[in-house]
C-alpha cells in the first residue's frame, strides 16, 4: 500500500493540519462573486423596510403623519412606536442591561434615531415612503459632552428613568449617569501616589470611532404563518444569542425561531448587538405575512449602529527615580450615547478595561469608570477588541510614554525594567486578572533588534540636530508599544451576556468513508474558520483538512455557542473543537484496539492512525476505523463516530506583542509617512501562519485609520458630521503602510492546543504604536500629550503650538 | 413611475429588462438580474465594492444609472471565471496570496484589478497601490491584495508570451 511507504512527515503534510499555511477553502466562492451575504438573499414576495430617522439629536416627537406615505405606490405599511407598543416591542433590552427605543417613543435622543419603519415592495418605493412620512419635532437642549452631561442643570435625557437611582450596574448619582464601576485598591493606590518619587498625570482621550465593516448590518425576517416558524437571516456575530433574545422579547417559542448568519462581510464588533431594524423586520413580516428585508445604508450604519471607544481616561502613574512603576490610578468618563447598548459581559460594564496595567508588574492599581448618557448614538461595542482592551492598552502605553518623559528616560528601557518577568507567570495583576503565560522580555529584545533600535535613535538625534540647524523640515518619530490582551471570554463563572454563559461548542461527525463534518457555535466574518478549524481537527484526529466540511451560523443545526467577537473563537470554540476531536480519538483508539486484537492501552496515535506499540507495521488508519465504527458490532461500544463538546474555558488567554513604528513627519504640512511598521505577535500556538499574518495586516490598518484620521464627530447641536465615507476616514491602498510581521510562541498553558487568538491584537497594539510615533517625533520639542486622531491638521497644529513654524 | 427598457451585454450575454429610469445599475444587476457578485458598501462612490467594467473602463455601478448602461458591454466578477468554471488568473492569485478575508470587497477589487492590468500590464507596486485606491478593503490591509495583483501580472504576461 502507498500508505505504508509514506513517512510520518509525508502523512502529516497530507493532513494540512495545524501550523501549515493552508489556502482558504472559502475563497473559491468569494473570488467568483458567489458568496451569499444577507443582501444577496431573495425570497418570493420579499418586501423591503427602511427607516424614517430623526434629524435632531434631542427632541420631542409630537406627531407622526403616515397617511401620505401609505399612498405612495408600493408602500404597504408604516410602523411607529404606537404599532409596536401593544406587542411590548416599542422598546427592547440592550446587552448592557439598559433598554433602547425600537422606534421613537415620544422623543428622540440622537440624530439618526429610528422614528418609523416603512415597508414597501422595493428599495425605491421604501425610500419614497420614507420621504413622505411627516414628523413633527419640538427641539430640546442638546448635550454631547459627557462632562457637561453630569452638570446639575444638564438637560434630562432619559426621562423614562426619572426617579430611578439604581441602574443595571449599581447606583446612579445623576439623571444622566449610568453607572460607576470600581476595581482595585483605591486607598493603597492613592497612598503610593502621594509618597512616590515621581508621578506623571495625563488625560488620555480615545476618541469615538466606528467598526465600519464593508458590509453594513441587515437581516431578512420570514414568518411562515402555516408552520408558525420564524426564520431570520442576518449579519449576526452571535446567531444563537440572537435566537434566544428574539424569543425572549417576542414571545415566539425558541424552537420556532431559526437564525441563520450567512456569509458576513466583516463584523469587527458592529454585528454583535441587536438593532431596531431586526425587530421591525420581524414585526413587519408578521404583519404583512411576507418576508421582509432590511439592510442599512452606509449613512445609517455610521449614524446609528455600534460606535466604539469614546473614553476619557484620566491617569496617574507613580514610579521610583530609577523608573520602577509603583502604582497606577485611572478615572474614566465613558460616553455611552443615548442608550447604554455596550456589548460587554454582564459583570463588566466597562468591559475588560481593568487590563489597563498592561504588560507591567504594577503592585497596586485602581480604576473607576463612570458611564454617562449624551445625545449621541448608542453602542460602545468591542470594535476589534476584547471589550475595551484597546482603550486600556492605549491608556497604559501612553502613560508609560508620559512617565518616560517625566523621568527623562528612554521609553524602551522604561518598559523593559517594568515588564512582568517570565518567571512570574501565571501572574496575578493588581486589578484582578491571572495572566496565563508570557515572555515579554524575549519579544521586546527580538523586536528592538529587528528594527535596529539603537541605530534609529542615533538617526533621530542627527535629524533633530539637522532640524535645529535648518537643514530639514522633517522629524522622525519612533513609536513603541508592548501590549497584553485579554481575550477568549470566557469562563462561565464570571462571563455571561444577558445570563448566557460564554462557553462555546463544536460537534464533529465522522462519515463512514472517513471524511467529516464539524459544526460550531461561532461564525466567521472573514477570519477563515472553515479553513482553520478543520486544521485543528485534522491534527487531532488524522483526517485531512480537505476532507472536513465546516459549518457555522445556522441555529437549527449548529450547537449552541456565544458567537464570534472578542477574539474568542480560537480560545473558546477552538478549544471545544480540539476537545470534541479528542473524544473521537479516544473512541477510535478503542475501535483500533479491538480490530487489532490488543488492549486499548497497547495502541498509540500516530498522525493519521493507531499503531500497536512496538509494532508499527500493525496499524489501523482513521479511515479504516471510521468505516469499522459504522459496519461492525464492537462489544461495549455504540456504533458511529461522533462527538460534541461544550467548552467552558478555565481562564482567558493573554496574547501579547511588541510593535514598533518609524514615522517621518513634515512639520510644515502635517503630513506623515510610515517608513516602517514592525509587528511581533505572540498568540501562542499558531494554527495557520498565513491567516495570522493577514489578520495582523488588517488589524494594523484599522489601527492606522483610528490613530491617524478616523473619528465619529458631532457638533454642539448633535449633528453627526462624519456619516459618509467622504468624511469618515478609511485608508485606501495608497496611504496604508507596509507591514513586517514577526512572532514568538508562548503557548497558553490552559488551552488544549495552546492557542490564544490573534484577530484583535493588531488593532489593540497598533493604535498606541502609531500614536506614540507622532508623540515621539515631537518629544524633543516639549510635546507630552495630544489627542488622536493625528490627522494632518492636528499634526500641523501640534507643530504650530510648539512654535516650530517660526 | 413608468419603466424604461434597457438592454446590454453582460459577461458576453445579451440581457434586457425594465427599470425605472432612476434605477442605479448596481440595483438593476443585483435585484433584477440576480447578479450578486458586485456588492454595495456605500452607494456614494467611495468604496468600490460595486465596481464593474463598462466598455473597457472600471465604473462604480452605484453611480451609473441603468439607462447609461444601455447598449454597453459590461463585465462583472462572474465574467472573470474561466469558461470551464475554474478560477481565472486574478481570482486564483487572490486565493494563492490570501488577498481576501470576508470577501465583500473582493468582486469589486478583482474586477478593478482586471482592468488595471489591461491598462498597465507591468505595474510597479506603487502603480498597483494607486490603481486600486478607489476600492476599499476593511479586512486585509491591502498588502496581500497588492501581492496578488503583482503575481497576476507576472502570470498573465507569461501566458501571453507563451501564446506568442
Ligand atoms: S457601493 Fe458603489 S462605491 Fe461603494
Ligand atoms: S476582504 Fe473584507 S473588505 Fe476586503
mmCIF file of N, CA, C and O and ligand atoms in Angstrom, chain A residues 725, chain B residues 26 39-51 60-63 134, ligand 1:
data_model
loop_
_atom_site.group_PDB
_atom_site.id
_atom_site.type_symbol
_atom_site.label_atom_id
_atom_site.label_comp_id
_atom_site.label_asym_id
_atom_site.label_seq_id
_atom_site.Cartn_x
_atom_site.Cartn_y
_atom_site.Cartn_z
ATOM 1 N N UNK A 725 -18.491 58.029 3.806
ATOM 2 C CA UNK A 725 -17.085 57.669 3.633
ATOM 3 C C UNK A 725 -16.277 58.828 3.065
ATOM 4 O O UNK A 725 -15.062 58.738 2.934
ATOM 5 N N UNK B 26 -26.211 49.195 -10.174
ATOM 6 C CA UNK B 26 -25.929 48.160 -9.173
ATOM 7 C C UNK B 26 -27.232 47.471 -8.730
ATOM 8 O O UNK B 26 -27.279 46.258 -8.552
ATOM 9 N N UNK B 39 -21.057 44.192 -5.026
ATOM 10 C CA UNK B 39 -21.721 44.449 -3.744
ATOM 11 C C UNK B 39 -21.978 45.939 -3.529
ATOM 12 O O UNK B 39 -21.460 46.772 -4.268
ATOM 13 N N UNK B 40 -22.718 46.211 -2.461
ATOM 14 C CA UNK B 40 -22.990 47.604 -2.099
ATOM 15 C C UNK B 40 -22.326 47.883 -0.756
ATOM 16 O O UNK B 40 -22.660 47.250 0.244
ATOM 17 N N UNK B 41 -21.396 48.818 -0.750
ATOM 18 C CA UNK B 41 -20.738 49.150 0.510
ATOM 19 C C UNK B 41 -20.992 50.578 0.943
ATOM 20 O O UNK B 41 -20.700 50.949 2.077
ATOM 21 N N UNK B 42 -21.485 51.413 0.022
ATOM 22 C CA UNK B 42 -21.699 52.805 0.417
ATOM 23 C C UNK B 42 -22.749 53.526 -0.429
ATOM 24 O O UNK B 42 -23.437 54.387 0.056
ATOM 25 N N UNK B 43 -22.866 53.188 -1.683
ATOM 26 C CA UNK B 43 -23.763 53.866 -2.628
ATOM 27 C C UNK B 43 -23.419 55.333 -2.839
ATOM 28 O O UNK B 43 -24.246 56.113 -3.288
ATOM 29 N N UNK B 44 -22.197 55.719 -2.464
ATOM 30 C CA UNK B 44 -21.796 57.112 -2.677
ATOM 31 C C UNK B 44 -20.467 57.189 -3.423
ATOM 32 O O UNK B 44 -19.743 58.170 -3.296
ATOM 33 N N UNK B 45 -20.117 56.141 -4.137
ATOM 34 C CA UNK B 45 -18.912 56.169 -4.970
ATOM 35 C C UNK B 45 -17.596 56.109 -4.222
ATOM 36 O O UNK B 45 -16.560 56.400 -4.790
ATOM 37 N N UNK B 46 -17.623 55.749 -2.958
ATOM 38 C CA UNK B 46 -16.372 55.774 -2.199
ATOM 39 C C UNK B 46 -15.697 54.426 -2.038
ATOM 40 O O UNK B 46 -14.485 54.368 -1.916
ATOM 41 N N UNK B 47 -16.463 53.344 -1.999
ATOM 42 C CA UNK B 47 -15.863 52.086 -1.552
ATOM 43 C C UNK B 47 -15.441 51.151 -2.675
ATOM 44 O O UNK B 47 -14.584 50.298 -2.469
ATOM 45 N N UNK B 48 -16.064 51.251 -3.811
ATOM 46 C CA UNK B 48 -15.666 50.400 -4.932
ATOM 47 C C UNK B 48 -16.176 48.970 -4.883
ATOM 48 O O UNK B 48 -15.863 48.179 -5.782
ATOM 49 N N UNK B 49 -16.974 48.623 -3.879
ATOM 50 C CA UNK B 49 -17.483 47.245 -3.796
ATOM 51 C C UNK B 49 -18.358 46.906 -5.004
ATOM 52 O O UNK B 49 -18.523 45.750 -5.362
ATOM 53 N N UNK B 50 -18.906 47.956 -5.628
ATOM 54 C CA UNK B 50 -19.841 47.771 -6.732
ATOM 55 C C UNK B 50 -19.164 47.854 -8.097
ATOM 56 O O UNK B 50 -19.846 47.917 -9.118
ATOM 57 N N UNK B 51 -17.838 47.869 -8.105
ATOM 58 C CA UNK B 51 -17.097 48.084 -9.358
ATOM 59 C C UNK B 51 -17.437 47.035 -10.422
ATOM 60 O O UNK B 51 -17.405 45.834 -10.157
ATOM 61 N N UNK B 60 -18.027 52.597 -10.989
ATOM 62 C CA UNK B 60 -18.715 52.234 -9.757
ATOM 63 C C UNK B 60 -20.198 52.189 -10.096
ATOM 64 O O UNK B 60 -20.816 53.230 -10.369
ATOM 65 N N UNK B 61 -20.754 51.014 -10.111
ATOM 66 C CA UNK B 61 -22.104 50.856 -10.656
ATOM 67 C C UNK B 61 -23.178 51.450 -9.752
ATOM 68 O O UNK B 61 -24.337 51.510 -10.127
ATOM 69 N N UNK B 62 -22.802 51.934 -8.575
ATOM 70 C CA UNK B 62 -23.769 52.652 -7.740
ATOM 71 C C UNK B 62 -23.887 54.096 -8.199
ATOM 72 O O UNK B 62 -24.705 54.847 -7.675
ATOM 73 N N UNK B 63 -23.064 54.479 -9.135
ATOM 74 C CA UNK B 63 -23.079 55.866 -9.600
ATOM 75 C C UNK B 63 -23.391 55.926 -11.094
ATOM 76 O O UNK B 63 -23.093 56.901 -11.756
ATOM 77 N N UNK B 134 -9.328 53.307 -5.464
ATOM 78 C CA UNK B 134 -10.776 53.568 -5.451
ATOM 79 C C UNK B 134 -11.567 52.427 -4.841
ATOM 80 O O UNK B 134 -12.794 52.498 -4.760
HETATM 81 S S1 LIG C 1 -21.257 50.938 -3.357
HETATM 82 FE FE1 LIG C 1 -20.532 51.900 -5.117
HETATM 83 S S2 LIG C 1 -18.708 52.786 -4.476
HETATM 84 FE FE2 LIG C 1 -19.496 51.962 -2.637
#
